[in-house]
């Protein structure tokens, strides 16, 4: 069947920047995405590109920043106490790292400057402002279960009992 809103879609992707530099490859990660299409689980440009494809399809899509992680905005530098970083000693300018938020949760940031007890970070998403190229292979398309539709996400198949 073809991918459409509210179907479950599994796929592999290889993500490069516009110069062809590799950013992520789902085949080298722990698992490839399994999403409920239409629920914003991937960037809008990828979600739109998946529609109409079926298992076995391979295609490439170039996604502009506004259809990915947004434009890079100026004035997004924030000064954060070092204690909010789990790896404060290893930080270097230009590195991306993860900041633990006071409300819980985490945010990817880019280190701008390191002080004695604080770190200046750019809170733009590290991929903001980038045009991204995805090479996608669709591996699975199926009807969502009522439970998946109610939860708003896909449920991976349970491993076969050994
Ligand atoms: Zn669920």
PDB file of C-alpha atoms and ligand atoms in Angstrom:
ATOM      1  CA  UNK A   1       0.000   0.000   0.000  1.00  0.00           C
ATOM      2  CA  UNK A   2       1.015   3.614  -0.466  1.00  0.00           C
ATOM      3  CA  UNK A   3       1.947   5.904   2.404  1.00  0.00           C
ATOM      4  CA  UNK A   4      -0.722   8.459   3.269  1.00  0.00           C
ATOM      5  CA  UNK A   5      -1.853  10.339   6.369  1.00  0.00           C
ATOM      6  CA  UNK A   6      -2.467   8.005   9.319  1.00  0.00           C
ATOM      7  CA  UNK A   7      -0.602   5.052   7.833  1.00  0.00           C
ATOM      8  CA  UNK A   8       2.426   3.666   9.618  1.00  0.00           C
ATOM      9  CA  UNK A   9       5.617   4.108   7.591  1.00  0.00           C
ATOM     10  CA  UNK A  10       8.996   2.533   8.240  1.00  0.00           C
ATOM     11  CA  UNK A  11      12.035   3.772   6.342  1.00  0.00           C
ATOM     12  CA  UNK A  12      15.788   4.057   6.250  1.00  0.00           C
ATOM     13  CA  UNK A  13      17.421   7.377   5.538  1.00  0.00           C
ATOM     14  CA  UNK A  14      20.811   8.777   4.817  1.00  0.00           C
ATOM     15  CA  UNK A  15      21.030  12.465   5.658  1.00  0.00           C
ATOM     16  CA  UNK A  16      23.673  14.731   4.144  1.00  0.00           C
ATOM     17  CA  UNK A  17      24.065  18.481   3.979  1.00  0.00           C
ATOM     18  CA  UNK A  18      23.910  20.246   0.638  1.00  0.00           C
ATOM     19  CA  UNK A  19      27.630  19.590   0.045  1.00  0.00           C
ATOM     20  CA  UNK A  20      27.127  15.860   0.478  1.00  0.00           C
ATOM     21  CA  UNK A  21      28.692  15.713   3.961  1.00  0.00           C
ATOM     22  CA  UNK A  22      27.130  12.835   5.919  1.00  0.00           C
ATOM     23  CA  UNK A  23      25.129  13.903   8.989  1.00  0.00           C
ATOM     24  CA  UNK A  24      23.199  10.757   9.921  1.00  0.00           C
ATOM     25  CA  UNK A  25      22.622   7.282   8.524  1.00  0.00           C
ATOM     26  CA  UNK A  26      19.776   5.269  10.009  1.00  0.00           C
ATOM     27  CA  UNK A  27      21.512   2.036   9.028  1.00  0.00           C
ATOM     28  CA  UNK A  28      24.353   2.751  11.450  1.00  0.00           C
ATOM     29  CA  UNK A  29      21.996   3.808  14.246  1.00  0.00           C
ATOM     30  CA  UNK A  30      20.123   1.606  16.678  1.00  0.00           C
ATOM     31  CA  UNK A  31      16.879   1.611  14.707  1.00  0.00           C
ATOM     32  CA  UNK A  32      15.304   3.190  11.675  1.00  0.00           C
ATOM     33  CA  UNK A  33      12.257   5.405  12.031  1.00  0.00           C
ATOM     34  CA  UNK A  34       8.755   3.967  12.216  1.00  0.00           C
ATOM     35  CA  UNK A  35       6.292   6.830  12.161  1.00  0.00           C
ATOM     36  CA  UNK A  36       2.606   7.540  12.072  1.00  0.00           C
ATOM     37  CA  UNK A  37       2.420   9.777   9.018  1.00  0.00           C
ATOM     38  CA  UNK A  38       0.795  13.170   9.522  1.00  0.00           C
ATOM     39  CA  UNK A  39       1.699  13.545  13.194  1.00  0.00           C
ATOM     40  CA  UNK A  40       4.861  15.650  12.776  1.00  0.00           C
ATOM     41  CA  UNK A  41       7.252  12.946  13.924  1.00  0.00           C
ATOM     42  CA  UNK A  42       9.735  13.885  11.223  1.00  0.00           C
ATOM     43  CA  UNK A  43      10.471  17.280   9.643  1.00  0.00           C
ATOM     44  CA  UNK A  44       7.633  18.536   7.390  1.00  0.00           C
ATOM     45  CA  UNK A  45       9.671  18.191   4.180  1.00  0.00           C
ATOM     46  CA  UNK A  46      10.270  14.483   4.796  1.00  0.00           C
ATOM     47  CA  UNK A  47       6.711  13.848   5.878  1.00  0.00           C
ATOM     48  CA  UNK A  48       5.398  15.403   2.645  1.00  0.00           C
ATOM     49  CA  UNK A  49       7.924  13.490   0.532  1.00  0.00           C
ATOM     50  CA  UNK A  50       6.939  10.109   2.009  1.00  0.00           C
ATOM     51  CA  UNK A  51       3.313  10.446   0.930  1.00  0.00           C
ATOM     52  CA  UNK A  52       2.420   8.233  -2.018  1.00  0.00           C
ATOM     53  CA  UNK A  53       5.465   5.966  -1.670  1.00  0.00           C
ATOM     54  CA  UNK A  54       5.345   2.247  -1.004  1.00  0.00           C
ATOM     55  CA  UNK A  55       7.775  -0.349   0.379  1.00  0.00           C
ATOM     56  CA  UNK A  56      10.828  -0.784  -1.838  1.00  0.00           C
ATOM     57  CA  UNK A  57      10.753   2.795  -3.109  1.00  0.00           C
ATOM     58  CA  UNK A  58      14.068   4.641  -3.015  1.00  0.00           C
ATOM     59  CA  UNK A  59      14.088   8.367  -3.511  1.00  0.00           C
ATOM     60  CA  UNK A  60      15.965  11.533  -2.633  1.00  0.00           C
ATOM     61  CA  UNK A  61      14.500  14.728  -1.322  1.00  0.00           C
ATOM     62  CA  UNK A  62      16.148  18.085  -0.698  1.00  0.00           C
ATOM     63  CA  UNK A  63      14.552  19.928   2.189  1.00  0.00           C
ATOM     64  CA  UNK A  64      14.919  23.688   2.675  1.00  0.00           C
ATOM     65  CA  UNK A  65      15.392  25.019   6.239  1.00  0.00           C
ATOM     66  CA  UNK A  66      11.768  26.180   6.521  1.00  0.00           C
ATOM     67  CA  UNK A  67      10.655  22.585   5.826  1.00  0.00           C
ATOM     68  CA  UNK A  68      13.270  21.181   8.232  1.00  0.00           C
ATOM     69  CA  UNK A  69      14.607  22.797  11.413  1.00  0.00           C
ATOM     70  CA  UNK A  70      13.852  26.431  10.572  1.00  0.00           C
ATOM     71  CA  UNK A  71      16.098  29.346   9.751  1.00  0.00           C
ATOM     72  CA  UNK A  72      19.130  30.096  11.906  1.00  0.00           C
ATOM     73  CA  UNK A  73      18.131  33.082  14.045  1.00  0.00           C
ATOM     74  CA  UNK A  74      20.506  35.683  15.437  1.00  0.00           C
ATOM     75  CA  UNK A  75      20.436  36.714  19.098  1.00  0.00           C
ATOM     76  CA  UNK A  76      19.892  33.178  20.323  1.00  0.00           C
ATOM     77  CA  UNK A  77      22.980  33.044  22.554  1.00  0.00           C
ATOM     78  CA  UNK A  78      22.253  32.197  26.167  1.00  0.00           C
ATOM     79  CA  UNK A  79      24.626  32.111  29.158  1.00  0.00           C
ATOM     80  CA  UNK A  80      24.146  28.909  31.119  1.00  0.00           C
ATOM     81  CA  UNK A  81      25.828  27.768  34.376  1.00  0.00           C
ATOM     82  CA  UNK A  82      28.204  24.867  33.785  1.00  0.00           C
ATOM     83  CA  UNK A  83      26.283  22.679  36.205  1.00  0.00           C
ATOM     84  CA  UNK A  84      23.553  22.250  33.587  1.00  0.00           C
ATOM     85  CA  UNK A  85      25.953  20.344  31.332  1.00  0.00           C
ATOM     86  CA  UNK A  86      26.760  16.728  32.002  1.00  0.00           C
ATOM     87  CA  UNK A  87      30.062  17.142  30.110  1.00  0.00           C
ATOM     88  CA  UNK A  88      31.146  20.703  30.991  1.00  0.00           C
ATOM     89  CA  UNK A  89      34.875  19.824  31.104  1.00  0.00           C
ATOM     90  CA  UNK A  90      34.913  18.464  27.555  1.00  0.00           C
ATOM     91  CA  UNK A  91      33.117  21.378  25.916  1.00  0.00           C
ATOM     92  CA  UNK A  92      34.794  23.331  23.121  1.00  0.00           C
ATOM     93  CA  UNK A  93      33.457  26.197  21.006  1.00  0.00           C
ATOM     94  CA  UNK A  94      31.630  24.909  17.935  1.00  0.00           C
ATOM     95  CA  UNK A  95      30.662  21.622  19.580  1.00  0.00           C
ATOM     96  CA  UNK A  96      27.050  20.594  19.761  1.00  0.00           C
ATOM     97  CA  UNK A  97      25.934  19.189  23.071  1.00  0.00           C
ATOM     98  CA  UNK A  98      22.803  18.479  25.034  1.00  0.00           C
ATOM     99  CA  UNK A  99      21.549  20.768  27.736  1.00  0.00           C
ATOM    100  CA  UNK A 100      19.320  19.430  30.508  1.00  0.00           C
ATOM    101  CA  UNK A 101      16.426  21.796  30.969  1.00  0.00           C
ATOM    102  CA  UNK A 102      15.134  22.854  34.372  1.00  0.00           C
ATOM    103  CA  UNK A 103      11.605  21.741  33.407  1.00  0.00           C
ATOM    104  CA  UNK A 104      13.038  18.346  32.476  1.00  0.00           C
ATOM    105  CA  UNK A 105      13.758  17.348  28.921  1.00  0.00           C
ATOM    106  CA  UNK A 106      16.812  18.156  26.860  1.00  0.00           C
ATOM    107  CA  UNK A 107      17.792  20.533  24.124  1.00  0.00           C
ATOM    108  CA  UNK A 108      20.551  20.297  21.531  1.00  0.00           C
ATOM    109  CA  UNK A 109      22.697  23.456  21.523  1.00  0.00           C
ATOM    110  CA  UNK A 110      25.961  24.662  19.992  1.00  0.00           C
ATOM    111  CA  UNK A 111      28.742  25.906  22.268  1.00  0.00           C
ATOM    112  CA  UNK A 112      29.695  29.496  21.496  1.00  0.00           C
ATOM    113  CA  UNK A 113      32.083  30.540  24.289  1.00  0.00           C
ATOM    114  CA  UNK A 114      33.291  29.018  27.543  1.00  0.00           C
ATOM    115  CA  UNK A 115      33.748  31.093  30.688  1.00  0.00           C
ATOM    116  CA  UNK A 116      34.885  30.290  34.245  1.00  0.00           C
ATOM    117  CA  UNK A 117      31.549  29.054  35.539  1.00  0.00           C
ATOM    118  CA  UNK A 118      29.246  29.562  32.582  1.00  0.00           C
ATOM    119  CA  UNK A 119      28.983  28.514  28.962  1.00  0.00           C
ATOM    120  CA  UNK A 120      27.488  30.648  26.198  1.00  0.00           C
ATOM    121  CA  UNK A 121      25.431  28.489  23.908  1.00  0.00           C
ATOM    122  CA  UNK A 122      23.517  29.093  20.714  1.00  0.00           C
ATOM    123  CA  UNK A 123      20.071  27.614  21.279  1.00  0.00           C
ATOM    124  CA  UNK A 124      19.219  27.403  17.586  1.00  0.00           C
ATOM    125  CA  UNK A 125      18.731  23.785  16.583  1.00  0.00           C
ATOM    126  CA  UNK A 126      22.146  22.580  15.323  1.00  0.00           C
ATOM    127  CA  UNK A 127      20.551  21.883  11.930  1.00  0.00           C
ATOM    128  CA  UNK A 128      18.740  25.229  11.744  1.00  0.00           C
ATOM    129  CA  UNK A 129      19.476  27.153   8.549  1.00  0.00           C
ATOM    130  CA  UNK A 130      20.672  24.030   6.744  1.00  0.00           C
ATOM    131  CA  UNK A 131      19.326  22.612   3.516  1.00  0.00           C
ATOM    132  CA  UNK A 132      19.177  18.870   4.118  1.00  0.00           C
ATOM    133  CA  UNK A 133      19.301  16.048   1.595  1.00  0.00           C
ATOM    134  CA  UNK A 134      17.624  12.800   2.510  1.00  0.00           C
ATOM    135  CA  UNK A 135      18.078   9.550   0.583  1.00  0.00           C
ATOM    136  CA  UNK A 136      15.133   7.461   1.719  1.00  0.00           C
ATOM    137  CA  UNK A 137      14.244   3.799   1.328  1.00  0.00           C
ATOM    138  CA  UNK A 138      10.707   2.907   2.343  1.00  0.00           C
ATOM    139  CA  UNK A 139      10.681  -0.467   4.109  1.00  0.00           C
ATOM    140  CA  UNK A 140       7.149  -0.739   5.448  1.00  0.00           C
ATOM    141  CA  UNK A 141       3.721   0.824   4.963  1.00  0.00           C
ATOM    142  CA  UNK A 142       0.695  -0.468   6.824  1.00  0.00           C
ATOM    143  CA  UNK A 143      -2.641   0.561   8.229  1.00  0.00           C
ATOM    144  CA  UNK A 144      -2.343   2.078  11.733  1.00  0.00           C
ATOM    145  CA  UNK A 145      -4.075   0.237  14.551  1.00  0.00           C
ATOM    146  CA  UNK A 146      -6.810   2.069  16.523  1.00  0.00           C
ATOM    147  CA  UNK A 147      -4.392   2.147  19.465  1.00  0.00           C
ATOM    148  CA  UNK A 148      -1.667   3.808  17.372  1.00  0.00           C
ATOM    149  CA  UNK A 149      -4.137   6.410  16.099  1.00  0.00           C
ATOM    150  CA  UNK A 150      -5.263   7.120  19.671  1.00  0.00           C
ATOM    151  CA  UNK A 151      -1.664   7.466  20.904  1.00  0.00           C
ATOM    152  CA  UNK A 152      -0.541   9.530  17.917  1.00  0.00           C
ATOM    153  CA  UNK A 153       2.529   7.388  17.210  1.00  0.00           C
ATOM    154  CA  UNK A 154       3.501   4.034  15.722  1.00  0.00           C
ATOM    155  CA  UNK A 155       4.133   0.963  17.822  1.00  0.00           C
ATOM    156  CA  UNK A 156       7.068  -1.165  16.693  1.00  0.00           C
ATOM    157  CA  UNK A 157       6.273  -4.845  16.167  1.00  0.00           C
ATOM    158  CA  UNK A 158       7.013  -6.945  19.217  1.00  0.00           C
ATOM    159  CA  UNK A 159      10.021  -9.195  18.691  1.00  0.00           C
ATOM    160  CA  UNK A 160       9.089 -12.764  17.735  1.00  0.00           C
ATOM    161  CA  UNK A 161       9.184 -15.056  20.749  1.00  0.00           C
ATOM    162  CA  UNK A 162      12.312 -17.159  20.515  1.00  0.00           C
TER     163      UNK A 162
HETATM  164 ZN1  LIG B   1       1.675   4.308  22.228  1.00  0.00          ZN
END
